[in-house]
Amino acid sequence: MKVTWGEWSADAYPVEPFVYEVVADGKKEFYQAAWDAFRSDLHMKNATAKIIKIPVTPMSDYEIETEQLYFELGEKRDYPDVKEFKNDKPKATKPKFKITFSKMMDILTIAWVICMAILLITLFFSGRN
């Protein structure tokens, strides 16, 4: 999205109220956009990588002071639920069944034998009358 003011213009990107944490092999990386987290090297190169969506809300000065007080008193705080993304990496697919010339000839031979059997049976029963 382009933002202009006066003679100046710049690219602007919307910021989500979440931080995305990528965790794999004891390493952690943080990203501001889900797309960046999914495309990160840590996520793309590790099948066991997890992406955790962490809500982020701006804090007022009062909330910062309250957090410091709770920290000094050693009390635990209640934070909102953290949602973990489902790992949607593509799974290995089975190779498609390939029909070779020899398989096709086998199928045609079986079909020919069945047709000949039906023909012989019909000739046998029609000749009895």
PDB file of C-alpha atoms in Angstrom:
ATOM      1  CA  MET A   1       0.000   0.000   0.000  1.00  0.00           C
ATOM      2  CA  LYS A   2       1.376   3.431  -0.930  1.00  0.00           C
ATOM      3  CA  VAL A   3       1.133   6.276   1.564  1.00  0.00           C
ATOM      4  CA  THR A   4       1.736   9.833   0.414  1.00  0.00           C
ATOM      5  CA  TRP A   5       2.065  13.053   2.344  1.00  0.00           C
ATOM      6  CA  GLY A   6       3.072  16.199   0.581  1.00  0.00           C
ATOM      7  CA  GLU A   7       5.801  15.430  -1.917  1.00  0.00           C
ATOM      8  CA  TRP A   8       6.853  12.229  -0.133  1.00  0.00           C
ATOM      9  CA  SER A   9       5.518   8.718  -0.608  1.00  0.00           C
ATOM     10  CA  ALA A  10       6.416   5.385   0.951  1.00  0.00           C
ATOM     11  CA  ASP A  11       5.300   1.776   1.170  1.00  0.00           C
ATOM     12  CA  ALA A  12       3.214   0.979   4.233  1.00  0.00           C
ATOM     13  CA  TYR A  13       2.303  -2.449   5.501  1.00  0.00           C
ATOM     14  CA  PRO A  14      -0.480  -3.272   7.962  1.00  0.00           C
ATOM     15  CA  VAL A  15       0.731  -4.569  11.293  1.00  0.00           C
ATOM     16  CA  GLU A  16      -1.108  -7.436  12.948  1.00  0.00           C
ATOM     17  CA  PRO A  17      -1.660  -7.451  16.727  1.00  0.00           C
ATOM     18  CA  PHE A  18       0.255 -10.750  16.893  1.00  0.00           C
ATOM     19  CA  VAL A  19       3.836 -11.978  16.921  1.00  0.00           C
ATOM     20  CA  TYR A  20       4.591 -15.344  15.333  1.00  0.00           C
ATOM     21  CA  GLU A  21       7.187 -17.536  17.038  1.00  0.00           C
ATOM     22  CA  VAL A  22       8.834 -20.286  14.993  1.00  0.00           C
ATOM     23  CA  VAL A  23      10.276 -23.078  17.165  1.00  0.00           C
ATOM     24  CA  ALA A  24      12.407 -25.987  15.933  1.00  0.00           C
ATOM     25  CA  ASP A  25      15.464 -27.883  17.145  1.00  0.00           C
ATOM     26  CA  GLY A  26      15.820 -25.688  20.233  1.00  0.00           C
ATOM     27  CA  LYS A  27      15.887 -22.493  18.145  1.00  0.00           C
ATOM     28  CA  LYS A  28      13.354 -19.673  18.250  1.00  0.00           C
ATOM     29  CA  GLU A  29      12.656 -16.945  15.747  1.00  0.00           C
ATOM     30  CA  PHE A  30      10.022 -14.220  15.923  1.00  0.00           C
ATOM     31  CA  TYR A  31       8.193 -12.651  12.994  1.00  0.00           C
ATOM     32  CA  GLN A  32       5.624  -9.890  12.751  1.00  0.00           C
ATOM     33  CA  ALA A  33       3.696 -11.428   9.832  1.00  0.00           C
ATOM     34  CA  ALA A  34       2.393 -14.983   9.474  1.00  0.00           C
ATOM     35  CA  TRP A  35       3.669 -15.182   5.901  1.00  0.00           C
ATOM     36  CA  ASP A  36       7.215 -14.383   7.025  1.00  0.00           C
ATOM     37  CA  ALA A  37       7.004 -17.061   9.719  1.00  0.00           C
ATOM     38  CA  PHE A  38       5.786 -19.710   7.267  1.00  0.00           C
ATOM     39  CA  ARG A  39       8.457 -18.811   4.702  1.00  0.00           C
ATOM     40  CA  SER A  40      11.323 -18.631   7.234  1.00  0.00           C
ATOM     41  CA  ASP A  41      14.289 -20.963   6.776  1.00  0.00           C
ATOM     42  CA  LEU A  42      13.751 -22.452  10.233  1.00  0.00           C
ATOM     43  CA  HIS A  43      10.178 -23.462   9.343  1.00  0.00           C
ATOM     44  CA  MET A  44      10.858 -24.568   5.759  1.00  0.00           C
ATOM     45  CA  LYS A  45      13.877 -26.765   6.594  1.00  0.00           C
ATOM     46  CA  ASN A  46      12.410 -28.525   9.660  1.00  0.00           C
ATOM     47  CA  ALA A  47       9.463 -30.894   9.456  1.00  0.00           C
ATOM     48  CA  THR A  48       8.939 -30.586  13.214  1.00  0.00           C
ATOM     49  CA  ALA A  49       8.848 -26.780  13.243  1.00  0.00           C
ATOM     50  CA  LYS A  50       5.919 -25.192  15.046  1.00  0.00           C
ATOM     51  CA  ILE A  51       4.502 -21.708  14.633  1.00  0.00           C
ATOM     52  CA  ILE A  52       2.931 -20.139  17.678  1.00  0.00           C
ATOM     53  CA  LYS A  53       0.656 -17.112  17.355  1.00  0.00           C
ATOM     54  CA  ILE A  54       1.209 -14.793  20.315  1.00  0.00           C
ATOM     55  CA  PRO A  55      -1.223 -11.897  20.854  1.00  0.00           C
ATOM     56  CA  VAL A  56       0.460  -8.549  21.386  1.00  0.00           C
ATOM     57  CA  THR A  57      -1.316  -5.508  22.762  1.00  0.00           C
ATOM     58  CA  PRO A  58       0.240  -2.138  23.409  1.00  0.00           C
ATOM     59  CA  MET A  59       0.687  -1.366  27.082  1.00  0.00           C
ATOM     60  CA  SER A  60       0.060   1.877  28.867  1.00  0.00           C
ATOM     61  CA  ASP A  61       2.495   3.266  31.433  1.00  0.00           C
ATOM     62  CA  TYR A  62       0.141   2.092  34.184  1.00  0.00           C
ATOM     63  CA  GLU A  63       0.166  -1.480  32.827  1.00  0.00           C
ATOM     64  CA  ILE A  64       3.977  -1.449  32.602  1.00  0.00           C
ATOM     65  CA  GLU A  65       4.253  -0.350  36.231  1.00  0.00           C
ATOM     66  CA  THR A  66       1.743  -3.030  37.259  1.00  0.00           C
ATOM     67  CA  GLU A  67       3.726  -5.697  35.400  1.00  0.00           C
ATOM     68  CA  GLN A  68       6.920  -4.586  37.145  1.00  0.00           C
ATOM     69  CA  LEU A  69       5.187  -4.753  40.525  1.00  0.00           C
ATOM     70  CA  TYR A  70       3.845  -8.257  39.840  1.00  0.00           C
ATOM     71  CA  PHE A  71       7.322  -9.329  38.700  1.00  0.00           C
ATOM     72  CA  GLU A  72       8.954  -7.953  41.849  1.00  0.00           C
ATOM     73  CA  LEU A  73       6.371  -9.688  44.039  1.00  0.00           C
ATOM     74  CA  GLY A  74       6.913 -12.949  42.154  1.00  0.00           C
ATOM     75  CA  GLU A  75       3.245 -13.441  41.303  1.00  0.00           C
ATOM     76  CA  LYS A  76       2.211 -15.129  38.089  1.00  0.00           C
ATOM     77  CA  ARG A  77      -0.044 -13.288  35.670  1.00  0.00           C
ATOM     78  CA  ASP A  78      -2.914 -14.569  33.542  1.00  0.00           C
ATOM     79  CA  TYR A  79      -2.200 -14.103  29.865  1.00  0.00           C
ATOM     80  CA  PRO A  80      -4.519 -14.798  26.920  1.00  0.00           C
ATOM     81  CA  ASP A  81      -4.402 -18.198  25.249  1.00  0.00           C
ATOM     82  CA  VAL A  82      -1.598 -18.757  22.785  1.00  0.00           C
ATOM     83  CA  LYS A  83      -2.728 -20.560  19.641  1.00  0.00           C
ATOM     84  CA  GLU A  84      -0.445 -22.892  17.765  1.00  0.00           C
ATOM     85  CA  PHE A  85      -0.741 -23.119  13.988  1.00  0.00           C
ATOM     86  CA  LYS A  86      -1.417 -26.435  12.387  1.00  0.00           C
ATOM     87  CA  ASN A  87       1.664 -27.503  10.465  1.00  0.00           C
ATOM     88  CA  ASP A  88       0.404 -27.449   6.876  1.00  0.00           C
ATOM     89  CA  LYS A  89       3.511 -28.528   5.044  1.00  0.00           C
ATOM     90  CA  PRO A  90       2.779 -30.648   1.990  1.00  0.00           C
ATOM     91  CA  LYS A  91       3.079 -34.360   2.702  1.00  0.00           C
ATOM     92  CA  ALA A  92       4.949 -36.766   0.477  1.00  0.00           C
ATOM     93  CA  THR A  93       2.626 -38.090  -2.174  1.00  0.00           C
ATOM     94  CA  LYS A  94       2.647 -41.559  -3.661  1.00  0.00           C
ATOM     95  CA  PRO A  95       3.859 -41.776  -7.230  1.00  0.00           C
ATOM     96  CA  LYS A  96       1.088 -42.078  -9.788  1.00  0.00           C
ATOM     97  CA  PHE A  97       0.391 -45.511 -11.231  1.00  0.00           C
ATOM     98  CA  LYS A  98       2.184 -45.774 -14.565  1.00  0.00           C
ATOM     99  CA  ILE A  99       0.781 -47.975 -17.301  1.00  0.00           C
ATOM    100  CA  THR A 100       3.588 -49.504 -19.313  1.00  0.00           C
ATOM    101  CA  PHE A 101       3.301 -51.264 -22.643  1.00  0.00           C
ATOM    102  CA  SER A 102       3.681 -54.711 -21.079  1.00  0.00           C
ATOM    103  CA  LYS A 103       0.914 -54.005 -18.525  1.00  0.00           C
ATOM    104  CA  MET A 104      -1.390 -52.811 -21.295  1.00  0.00           C
ATOM    105  CA  MET A 105      -0.676 -55.959 -23.338  1.00  0.00           C
ATOM    106  CA  ASP A 106      -1.466 -58.110 -20.274  1.00  0.00           C
ATOM    107  CA  ILE A 107      -4.808 -56.330 -19.849  1.00  0.00           C
ATOM    108  CA  LEU A 108      -5.646 -56.717 -23.550  1.00  0.00           C
ATOM    109  CA  THR A 109      -4.724 -60.435 -23.424  1.00  0.00           C
ATOM    110  CA  ILE A 110      -7.021 -61.006 -20.437  1.00  0.00           C
ATOM    111  CA  ALA A 111      -9.836 -59.109 -22.187  1.00  0.00           C
ATOM    112  CA  TRP A 112      -9.321 -61.200 -25.376  1.00  0.00           C
ATOM    113  CA  VAL A 113      -9.424 -64.461 -23.385  1.00  0.00           C
ATOM    114  CA  ILE A 114     -12.667 -63.404 -21.670  1.00  0.00           C
ATOM    115  CA  CYS A 115     -14.264 -62.448 -25.006  1.00  0.00           C
ATOM    116  CA  MET A 116     -13.238 -65.764 -26.578  1.00  0.00           C
ATOM    117  CA  ALA A 117     -14.635 -67.672 -23.579  1.00  0.00           C
ATOM    118  CA  ILE A 118     -17.966 -65.834 -23.908  1.00  0.00           C
ATOM    119  CA  LEU A 119     -18.013 -66.527 -27.663  1.00  0.00           C
ATOM    120  CA  LEU A 120     -17.324 -70.264 -27.164  1.00  0.00           C
ATOM    121  CA  ILE A 121     -19.991 -70.530 -24.468  1.00  0.00           C
ATOM    122  CA  THR A 122     -22.606 -68.829 -26.674  1.00  0.00           C
ATOM    123  CA  LEU A 123     -21.667 -71.032 -29.670  1.00  0.00           C
ATOM    124  CA  PHE A 124     -21.870 -74.143 -27.503  1.00  0.00           C
ATOM    125  CA  PHE A 125     -25.356 -73.297 -26.189  1.00  0.00           C
ATOM    126  CA  SER A 126     -26.667 -72.066 -29.552  1.00  0.00           C
ATOM    127  CA  GLY A 127     -25.511 -75.276 -31.317  1.00  0.00           C
ATOM    128  CA  ARG A 128     -27.464 -77.558 -28.988  1.00  0.00           C
ATOM    129  CA  ASN A 129     -30.837 -76.461 -30.383  1.00  0.00           C
TER     130      ASN A 129
END
